[in-house]
C-alpha cells in the first residue's frame, strides 16, 4: 500500500520562520519515526542555502496520523540538517534537545497557549470592509454570530489535532474578533514544541479549505485591539511540589540580563505587543505577581493558594519559536533551581 507522508519543516524566512511541506510516497506501512527515510529539499528557495550548494537534509523527528488525508497517511515533522548531518543554522530544535536532556531530571513541562488571527483577504475575519467592528469587550469566549467569526474552522482544526493525537488541552475565542486560541500541553519541552509546530501546520491547512488564512502576527491590527501572544506555562517537579521553587523561578527570570535575553528571543515585533496596555507588561520592565495579567510572569491564584504548581510567562509573542522559548525557560529556571538545591 502507498502511504502519503507529508514532510513538514521550518524554513529560514526572516525575521519569522515559515512552515513548508511536501509529500513523499512510501511503500508499505511504517512503525516509527526512526524508520522514516531522510529526504532533502532546495534550500535556495527557503532562505536556507545558496543556489550553488542548495541541498538541505530533512530528518524526521516526530510523526503522527494525517487527519486531513486520513487512512494510513502520516504527517512527518523534520529537522533541517546540512549535508554533513550537522544541524542547519536555522535548526533551533537541536539546541533545545541538548538543554532539555541536561535538565531532564527536573522533569520540566510546558503548556503553551497559541493565539492567532484569521484573515479573509486583507481584513481580520469579522471586520467589515472599510470599517471597524464594535470595540473589544464581548468577543472573548463569546457566542453568537454578532461576536464569533470562524468557529467552523476552529472546530475542524480541533478535531484534526485530536485525530492526530496531539496533546491539545483547550480552545477559546479571544478578545479581538477573528482571534482565537488553542493550548498544547502540558508536555516535556521537545514534545510540546514539536506538537505546537504540527498544530500550527494543521491550522493553516485546515483554514486553507475555508479560503481563510491564519496569522501568528503579534499585533495584527494597530491601535486599541489586543495583540496575539503565546503565554508559556512552565513547571518543574520541585515547582509542582512547593512554593519556594515557584519563587526561585520567578526571581531567576528577573536577574541581570535575563529579562532582555528572554524578551528579544520571544518573537519578532515583541515590543509592538508588550506595551503595558492590553493585558501586557512593558517589554523593558520585568515583573511577576499573583493573578496579575499586567505582569511579565503571572503566578495563578490557585498556585498561591495550593502553595505549588506552575508559572505563566506572558511575554512570548504568538510568532515565537517554541523550541527557543522552552529552551530559555528551562536553561534559566532549571539552572537557578539546581543552584538553590531545589530539585
Ligand atoms: P489562561 O487562564 O492563562 O488562559 P489556559 O487555560 O489557556 O490559561 O492555559 C493554561 C495552560 O497551562 C494549559 O495548556 C495547561 O495544560 C497548562 N498547565 C497546567 N498545569 C501546568 C503545569 N503544572 N506546568 C505547566 N503547564 C501547565
Ligand atoms: Mn488561555
Ligand atoms: Mn489568551
Ligand atoms: Mn494565559
Tab-separated table of C-alpha atoms and ligand atoms in Angstrom:
chain	number	residue	atom	x	y	z
A	1	UNK	CA	0.000	0.000	0.000
A	2	UNK	CA	1.178	3.507	-0.767
A	3	UNK	CA	1.363	5.888	2.172
A	4	UNK	CA	1.389	9.643	1.671
A	5	UNK	CA	3.863	11.139	4.155
A	6	UNK	CA	3.667	14.920	4.443
A	7	UNK	CA	7.208	16.023	5.346
A	8	UNK	CA	6.965	19.333	7.248
A	9	UNK	CA	9.883	21.599	8.130
A	10	UNK	CA	10.697	25.078	9.410
A	11	UNK	CA	12.326	27.333	6.844
A	12	UNK	CA	14.777	30.254	7.021
A	13	UNK	CA	12.400	33.173	6.419
A	14	UNK	CA	13.425	36.220	8.446
A	15	UNK	CA	12.540	37.598	10.887
A	16	UNK	CA	9.951	34.839	11.447
A	17	UNK	CA	10.368	31.349	10.004
A	18	UNK	CA	7.561	29.766	7.992
A	19	UNK	CA	6.398	26.188	7.697
A	20	UNK	CA	6.966	24.294	4.448
A	21	UNK	CA	5.880	20.803	3.431
A	22	UNK	CA	5.913	18.340	0.576
A	23	UNK	CA	4.659	14.826	0.069
A	24	UNK	CA	6.719	11.647	-0.086
A	25	UNK	CA	5.120	8.370	-1.176
A	26	UNK	CA	6.238	5.454	0.983
A	27	UNK	CA	5.651	1.784	0.183
A	28	UNK	CA	4.163	-0.382	2.924
A	29	UNK	CA	3.433	0.548	6.497
A	30	UNK	CA	5.825	2.391	8.793
A	31	UNK	CA	6.095	1.680	12.509
A	32	UNK	CA	8.022	4.571	13.987
A	33	UNK	CA	9.669	7.884	13.224
A	34	UNK	CA	13.145	6.300	13.380
A	35	UNK	CA	12.306	4.122	10.352
A	36	UNK	CA	11.257	7.011	8.145
A	37	UNK	CA	13.726	7.876	5.399
A	38	UNK	CA	15.788	11.044	5.280
A	39	UNK	CA	14.792	13.403	2.484
A	40	UNK	CA	16.032	16.682	1.027
A	41	UNK	CA	14.910	19.957	-0.448
A	42	UNK	CA	16.123	23.019	-2.322
A	43	UNK	CA	17.378	25.335	0.409
A	44	UNK	CA	17.882	28.183	-2.050
A	45	UNK	CA	14.076	28.516	-2.251
A	46	UNK	CA	13.585	28.683	1.534
A	47	UNK	CA	16.364	31.089	2.562
A	48	UNK	CA	18.405	28.133	3.864
A	49	UNK	CA	21.126	27.798	1.213
A	50	UNK	CA	22.799	29.434	-1.777
A	51	UNK	CA	21.948	28.222	-5.283
A	52	UNK	CA	25.408	26.735	-5.919
A	53	UNK	CA	25.147	24.399	-2.881
A	54	UNK	CA	21.409	24.220	-2.431
A	55	UNK	CA	20.779	20.799	-0.847
A	56	UNK	CA	19.457	20.637	2.699
A	57	UNK	CA	18.582	17.404	4.522
A	58	UNK	CA	15.254	16.591	6.214
A	59	UNK	CA	15.466	14.228	9.184
A	60	UNK	CA	12.122	13.018	10.594
A	61	UNK	CA	11.776	13.759	14.331
A	62	UNK	CA	8.044	13.398	15.040
A	63	UNK	CA	5.239	11.699	13.155
A	64	UNK	CA	1.504	11.260	13.655
A	65	UNK	CA	-1.604	10.240	11.708
A	66	UNK	CA	-2.580	12.732	8.983
A	67	UNK	CA	-6.140	13.767	9.906
A	68	UNK	CA	-6.615	15.606	6.603
A	69	UNK	CA	-5.859	12.678	4.296
A	70	UNK	CA	-6.964	10.033	6.805
A	71	UNK	CA	-6.302	6.307	6.368
A	72	UNK	CA	-2.686	5.252	6.906
A	73	UNK	CA	-1.321	8.602	5.756
A	74	UNK	CA	1.012	10.481	8.092
A	75	UNK	CA	2.424	13.893	8.967
A	76	UNK	CA	6.186	13.930	9.490
A	77	UNK	CA	7.838	16.843	11.273
A	78	UNK	CA	11.511	17.114	10.280
A	79	UNK	CA	14.577	18.942	11.487
A	80	UNK	CA	16.853	20.509	8.897
A	81	UNK	CA	20.464	19.313	8.639
A	82	UNK	CA	23.426	20.248	6.470
A	83	UNK	CA	24.651	17.560	4.096
A	84	UNK	CA	27.349	16.605	6.640
A	85	UNK	CA	24.491	15.772	9.065
A	86	UNK	CA	25.233	18.660	11.427
A	87	UNK	CA	22.241	20.834	12.458
A	88	UNK	CA	21.486	23.625	9.978
A	89	UNK	CA	21.829	27.158	11.413
A	90	UNK	CA	18.001	27.507	11.296
A	91	UNK	CA	17.562	24.304	13.342
A	92	UNK	CA	16.642	25.558	16.821
A	93	UNK	CA	15.386	22.136	17.887
A	94	UNK	CA	18.872	20.652	18.167
A	95	UNK	CA	19.882	23.187	20.829
A	96	UNK	CA	16.669	22.650	22.792
A	97	UNK	CA	17.186	18.874	22.715
A	98	UNK	CA	20.600	19.346	24.370
A	99	UNK	CA	19.335	21.648	27.138
A	100	UNK	CA	16.235	19.510	27.766
A	101	UNK	CA	18.454	16.436	28.107
A	102	UNK	CA	20.756	18.245	30.566
A	103	UNK	CA	17.846	19.124	32.886
A	104	UNK	CA	15.566	16.129	32.246
A	105	UNK	CA	15.992	15.082	35.891
A	106	UNK	CA	13.987	18.142	36.985
A	107	UNK	CA	11.066	16.951	34.799
A	108	UNK	CA	10.229	20.325	33.184
A	109	UNK	CA	6.833	20.510	31.441
A	110	UNK	CA	5.077	23.188	29.395
A	111	UNK	CA	1.579	24.217	28.345
A	112	UNK	CA	1.629	26.789	25.534
A	113	UNK	CA	-1.391	28.994	24.725
A	114	UNK	CA	-1.250	29.697	20.997
A	115	UNK	CA	-3.230	32.780	19.990
A	116	UNK	CA	-3.809	33.528	16.292
A	117	UNK	CA	-5.976	35.615	13.963
A	118	UNK	CA	-7.964	34.594	10.899
A	119	UNK	CA	-7.797	36.824	7.846
A	120	UNK	CA	-10.103	36.962	4.844
A	121	UNK	CA	-8.173	38.926	2.220
A	122	UNK	CA	-6.586	41.925	3.937
A	123	UNK	CA	-9.023	42.117	6.863
A	124	UNK	CA	-9.340	40.028	10.023
A	125	UNK	CA	-12.310	37.676	9.716
A	126	UNK	CA	-15.370	39.533	11.065
A	127	UNK	CA	-14.008	43.035	10.338
A	128	UNK	CA	-16.405	44.805	7.942
A	129	UNK	CA	-14.939	46.062	4.634
A	130	UNK	CA	-13.672	49.607	5.106
A	131	UNK	CA	-14.654	49.972	8.760
A	132	UNK	CA	-14.256	48.530	12.223
A	133	UNK	CA	-16.419	46.222	14.311
A	134	UNK	CA	-17.750	47.288	17.726
A	135	UNK	CA	-14.888	47.815	20.225
A	136	UNK	CA	-13.479	44.912	22.240
A	137	UNK	CA	-15.450	43.691	25.215
A	138	UNK	CA	-17.880	40.965	24.182
A	139	UNK	CA	-15.805	38.785	21.895
A	140	UNK	CA	-13.610	36.897	24.415
A	141	UNK	CA	-15.226	33.474	24.950
A	142	UNK	CA	-18.316	34.902	23.237
A	143	UNK	CA	-21.212	33.191	21.495
A	144	UNK	CA	-23.448	34.275	18.619
A	145	UNK	CA	-22.988	35.431	15.039
A	146	UNK	CA	-22.514	39.069	16.107
A	147	UNK	CA	-19.402	38.144	18.120
A	148	UNK	CA	-17.971	34.946	16.695
A	149	UNK	CA	-16.213	34.546	13.345
A	150	UNK	CA	-14.669	31.306	12.110
A	151	UNK	CA	-15.940	28.824	14.663
A	152	UNK	CA	-16.465	26.163	11.956
A	153	UNK	CA	-12.748	26.375	11.115
A	154	UNK	CA	-11.732	26.296	14.778
A	155	UNK	CA	-13.826	23.177	15.427
A	156	UNK	CA	-12.412	21.446	12.340
A	157	UNK	CA	-8.861	22.308	13.484
A	158	UNK	CA	-9.537	20.972	16.982
A	159	UNK	CA	-10.892	17.695	15.545
A	160	UNK	CA	-7.829	17.400	13.309
A	161	UNK	CA	-5.436	17.960	16.237
A	162	UNK	CA	-7.227	15.337	18.326
A	163	UNK	CA	-7.261	12.835	15.447
A	164	UNK	CA	-3.509	13.435	15.030
A	165	UNK	CA	-3.066	12.516	18.692
A	166	UNK	CA	-1.770	15.932	19.778
A	167	UNK	CA	-1.985	16.930	23.443
A	168	UNK	CA	-4.417	19.813	22.892
A	169	UNK	CA	-5.866	20.931	26.235
A	170	UNK	CA	-8.458	23.503	25.127
A	171	UNK	CA	-9.626	26.261	22.769
A	172	UNK	CA	-11.285	29.663	23.230
A	173	UNK	CA	-12.376	32.748	21.301
A	174	UNK	CA	-10.104	35.723	22.019
A	175	UNK	CA	-10.508	39.424	22.770
A	176	UNK	CA	-10.451	40.718	19.167
A	177	UNK	CA	-12.980	39.474	16.561
A	178	UNK	CA	-11.489	36.715	14.393
A	179	UNK	CA	-8.880	35.971	17.076
A	180	UNK	CA	-8.702	32.556	18.742
A	181	UNK	CA	-6.510	30.404	20.974
A	182	UNK	CA	-5.654	26.747	21.413
A	183	UNK	CA	-3.462	25.254	24.124
A	184	UNK	CA	-0.952	22.421	23.775
A	185	UNK	CA	0.383	20.574	26.816
A	186	UNK	CA	1.446	20.123	29.474
A	187	UNK	CA	4.209	18.066	27.877
A	188	UNK	CA	8.010	17.827	28.033
A	189	UNK	CA	9.902	20.650	26.260
A	190	UNK	CA	10.749	18.927	22.967
A	191	UNK	CA	7.352	17.251	22.605
A	192	UNK	CA	5.312	20.389	23.335
A	193	UNK	CA	7.331	22.317	20.748
A	194	UNK	CA	7.122	19.561	18.090
A	195	UNK	CA	3.366	19.288	18.639
A	196	UNK	CA	2.862	23.052	18.537
A	197	UNK	CA	4.565	23.221	15.132
A	198	UNK	CA	2.318	20.401	13.858
A	199	UNK	CA	-0.766	22.129	15.324
A	200	UNK	CA	0.252	25.353	13.546
A	201	UNK	CA	0.636	23.497	10.248
A	202	UNK	CA	-2.795	21.921	10.754
A	203	UNK	CA	-4.244	25.367	11.484
A	204	UNK	CA	-3.015	26.813	8.182
A	205	UNK	CA	-4.000	23.665	6.300
A	206	UNK	CA	-7.483	23.457	7.824
A	207	UNK	CA	-8.225	27.159	7.212
A	208	UNK	CA	-6.988	26.784	3.604
A	209	UNK	CA	-10.069	24.661	2.803
A	210	UNK	CA	-12.274	27.542	4.022
A	211	UNK	CA	-10.289	30.026	1.900
A	212	UNK	CA	-9.255	31.796	5.081
A	213	UNK	CA	-5.668	32.397	6.199
A	214	UNK	CA	-4.392	32.309	9.759
A	215	UNK	CA	-1.596	34.513	11.032
A	216	UNK	CA	0.553	34.490	14.159
A	217	UNK	CA	1.273	38.215	13.736
A	218	UNK	CA	1.729	39.664	17.255
A	219	UNK	CA	-0.199	42.856	16.512
A	220	UNK	CA	-2.431	42.156	13.510
A	221	UNK	CA	-4.439	45.366	13.961
A	222	UNK	CA	-2.786	48.528	15.231
A	223	UNK	CA	-4.483	50.665	17.844
A	224	UNK	CA	-6.871	49.642	20.566
A	225	UNK	CA	-7.016	45.963	19.684
A	226	UNK	CA	-5.341	43.125	21.611
A	227	UNK	CA	-2.204	41.598	20.175
A	228	UNK	CA	-1.640	37.842	19.866
A	229	UNK	CA	0.644	36.039	22.309
A	230	UNK	CA	1.815	32.579	23.238
A	231	UNK	CA	1.654	32.534	27.046
A	232	UNK	CA	4.051	29.821	28.129
A	233	UNK	CA	3.135	27.895	31.271
A	234	UNK	CA	6.040	26.137	32.919
A	235	UNK	CA	6.843	23.921	35.881
A	236	UNK	CA	9.449	21.530	37.171
A	237	UNK	CA	8.821	18.711	39.639
A	238	UNK	CA	10.026	20.943	42.510
A	239	UNK	CA	7.632	23.724	41.413
A	240	UNK	CA	4.771	21.232	41.317
A	241	UNK	CA	5.674	20.232	44.879
A	242	UNK	CA	6.373	23.547	46.649
A	243	UNK	CA	6.136	27.350	46.565
A	244	UNK	CA	9.819	28.149	47.228
A	245	UNK	CA	10.710	26.723	43.836
A	246	UNK	CA	7.971	28.847	42.199
A	247	UNK	CA	9.558	31.988	43.668
A	248	UNK	CA	13.089	30.863	42.726
A	249	UNK	CA	11.964	30.516	39.090
A	250	UNK	CA	10.231	33.941	39.067
A	251	UNK	CA	13.285	35.628	40.611
A	252	UNK	CA	15.722	33.873	38.240
A	253	UNK	CA	13.842	35.303	35.244
A	254	UNK	CA	14.405	38.821	36.617
A	255	UNK	CA	18.143	38.543	37.302
A	256	UNK	CA	20.766	40.647	35.474
A	257	UNK	CA	20.457	40.472	31.705
A	258	UNK	CA	17.855	37.666	31.800
A	259	UNK	CA	14.755	39.789	31.110
A	260	UNK	CA	16.263	41.149	27.895
A	261	UNK	CA	17.919	37.822	26.911
A	262	UNK	CA	14.454	36.277	27.017
A	263	UNK	CA	12.311	39.025	25.554
A	264	UNK	CA	14.495	39.617	22.488
A	265	UNK	CA	14.012	35.933	21.584
A	266	UNK	CA	10.272	35.892	22.238
A	267	UNK	CA	9.207	36.625	18.653
A	268	UNK	CA	9.731	39.410	16.097
A	269	UNK	CA	7.833	42.582	16.969
A	270	UNK	CA	7.585	41.749	20.672
A	271	UNK	CA	7.956	45.450	21.571
A	272	UNK	CA	4.892	46.259	19.437
A	273	UNK	CA	2.808	43.941	21.581
A	274	UNK	CA	4.363	44.344	25.063
A	275	UNK	CA	3.362	47.977	25.509
A	276	UNK	CA	1.984	47.845	29.048
A	277	UNK	CA	-1.556	48.033	27.644
A	278	UNK	CA	-3.956	45.230	26.629
A	279	UNK	CA	-3.038	42.847	29.483
A	280	UNK	CA	0.718	43.075	28.889
A	281	UNK	CA	3.746	44.283	30.853
A	282	UNK	CA	6.119	46.694	29.063
A	283	UNK	CA	8.824	44.695	27.263
A	284	UNK	CA	11.684	46.534	29.056
A	285	UNK	CA	10.409	46.106	32.631
A	286	UNK	CA	10.330	42.675	34.291
A	287	UNK	CA	7.766	41.913	36.971
A	288	UNK	CA	5.947	38.942	38.449
A	289	UNK	CA	2.844	38.704	40.573
A	290	UNK	CA	-0.040	36.548	41.745
A	291	UNK	CA	-3.096	36.724	39.458
A	292	UNK	CA	-1.519	39.736	37.710
A	293	UNK	CA	-2.267	39.837	33.970
A	294	UNK	CA	-0.283	43.080	33.772
A	295	UNK	CA	2.919	41.337	34.950
A	296	UNK	CA	5.570	39.698	32.763
A	297	UNK	CA	5.125	36.449	34.699
A	298	UNK	CA	1.882	35.501	36.432
A	299	UNK	CA	1.527	33.073	39.322
A	300	UNK	CA	-2.056	31.777	39.011
A	301	UNK	CA	-4.134	32.380	42.200
A	302	UNK	CA	-4.695	28.653	42.601
A	303	UNK	CA	-0.932	28.125	42.676
A	304	UNK	CA	-0.526	30.592	45.548
A	305	UNK	CA	-3.467	29.001	47.364
A	306	UNK	CA	-2.141	25.447	46.916
A	307	UNK	CA	1.452	26.528	47.570
A	308	UNK	CA	2.641	24.711	44.410
A	309	UNK	CA	2.016	24.412	40.670
A	310	UNK	CA	3.376	26.420	37.731
A	311	UNK	CA	4.095	29.915	36.404
A	312	UNK	CA	2.883	31.647	33.254
A	313	UNK	CA	5.385	33.659	31.189
A	314	UNK	CA	3.030	36.093	29.438
A	315	UNK	CA	5.682	37.739	27.262
A	316	UNK	CA	6.156	35.374	24.278
A	317	UNK	CA	4.540	36.544	21.050
A	318	UNK	CA	2.197	34.344	19.051
A	319	UNK	CA	5.027	34.087	16.463
A	320	UNK	CA	7.615	32.824	18.992
A	321	UNK	CA	9.658	29.736	18.117
A	322	UNK	CA	8.555	27.168	20.748
A	323	UNK	CA	11.986	25.478	20.543
A	324	UNK	CA	13.520	28.775	21.694
A	325	UNK	CA	11.119	29.838	24.450
A	326	UNK	CA	11.168	26.390	26.080
A	327	UNK	CA	14.981	26.254	25.890
A	328	UNK	CA	15.380	29.670	27.516
A	329	UNK	CA	12.927	28.896	30.336
A	330	UNK	CA	14.500	25.516	31.081
A	331	UNK	CA	18.005	26.948	30.911
A	332	UNK	CA	17.318	29.956	33.185
A	333	UNK	CA	14.964	28.376	35.713
A	334	UNK	CA	16.446	24.877	35.986
A	335	UNK	CA	19.970	26.268	36.465
A	336	UNK	CA	18.676	28.537	39.286
A	337	UNK	CA	16.721	25.703	40.916
A	338	UNK	CA	19.796	23.473	40.751
A	339	UNK	CA	21.918	26.218	42.331
A	340	UNK	CA	19.319	26.689	45.101
A	341	UNK	CA	19.256	22.937	45.728
A	342	UNK	CA	15.550	22.857	44.836
A	343	UNK	CA	15.493	19.857	42.524
B	1	LIG	P1	-5.176	31.150	30.945
B	1	LIG	O1	-6.009	31.196	32.196
B	1	LIG	O2	-3.922	31.942	31.078
B	1	LIG	O3	-5.969	31.497	29.717
B	1	LIG	P2	-5.111	28.425	29.807
B	1	LIG	O4	-6.132	27.550	30.457
B	1	LIG	O5	-5.421	28.942	28.470
B	1	LIG	O6	-4.712	29.616	30.842
B	1	LIG	O7	-3.720	27.630	29.658
B	1	LIG	C1	-3.038	27.093	30.730
B	1	LIG	C2	-2.062	26.060	30.226
B	1	LIG	O8	-1.216	25.678	31.303
B	1	LIG	C3	-2.707	24.778	29.719
B	1	LIG	O9	-2.101	24.399	28.492
B	1	LIG	C4	-2.376	23.771	30.790
B	1	LIG	O10	-2.267	22.470	30.288
B	1	LIG	C5	-1.015	24.289	31.266
B	1	LIG	N1	-0.621	23.785	32.593
B	1	LIG	C6	-1.411	23.381	33.621
B	1	LIG	N2	-0.684	22.932	34.655
B	1	LIG	C7	0.624	23.050	34.291
B	1	LIG	C8	1.878	22.740	34.917
B	1	LIG	N3	1.938	22.240	36.165
B	1	LIG	N4	3.008	23.001	34.235
B	1	LIG	C9	2.962	23.537	33.005
B	1	LIG	N5	1.819	23.824	32.352
B	1	LIG	C10	0.655	23.595	32.976
B	2	LIG	MN1	-5.560	30.961	27.729
B	3	LIG	MN1	-5.389	34.105	25.554
B	4	LIG	MN1	-2.702	32.902	29.615
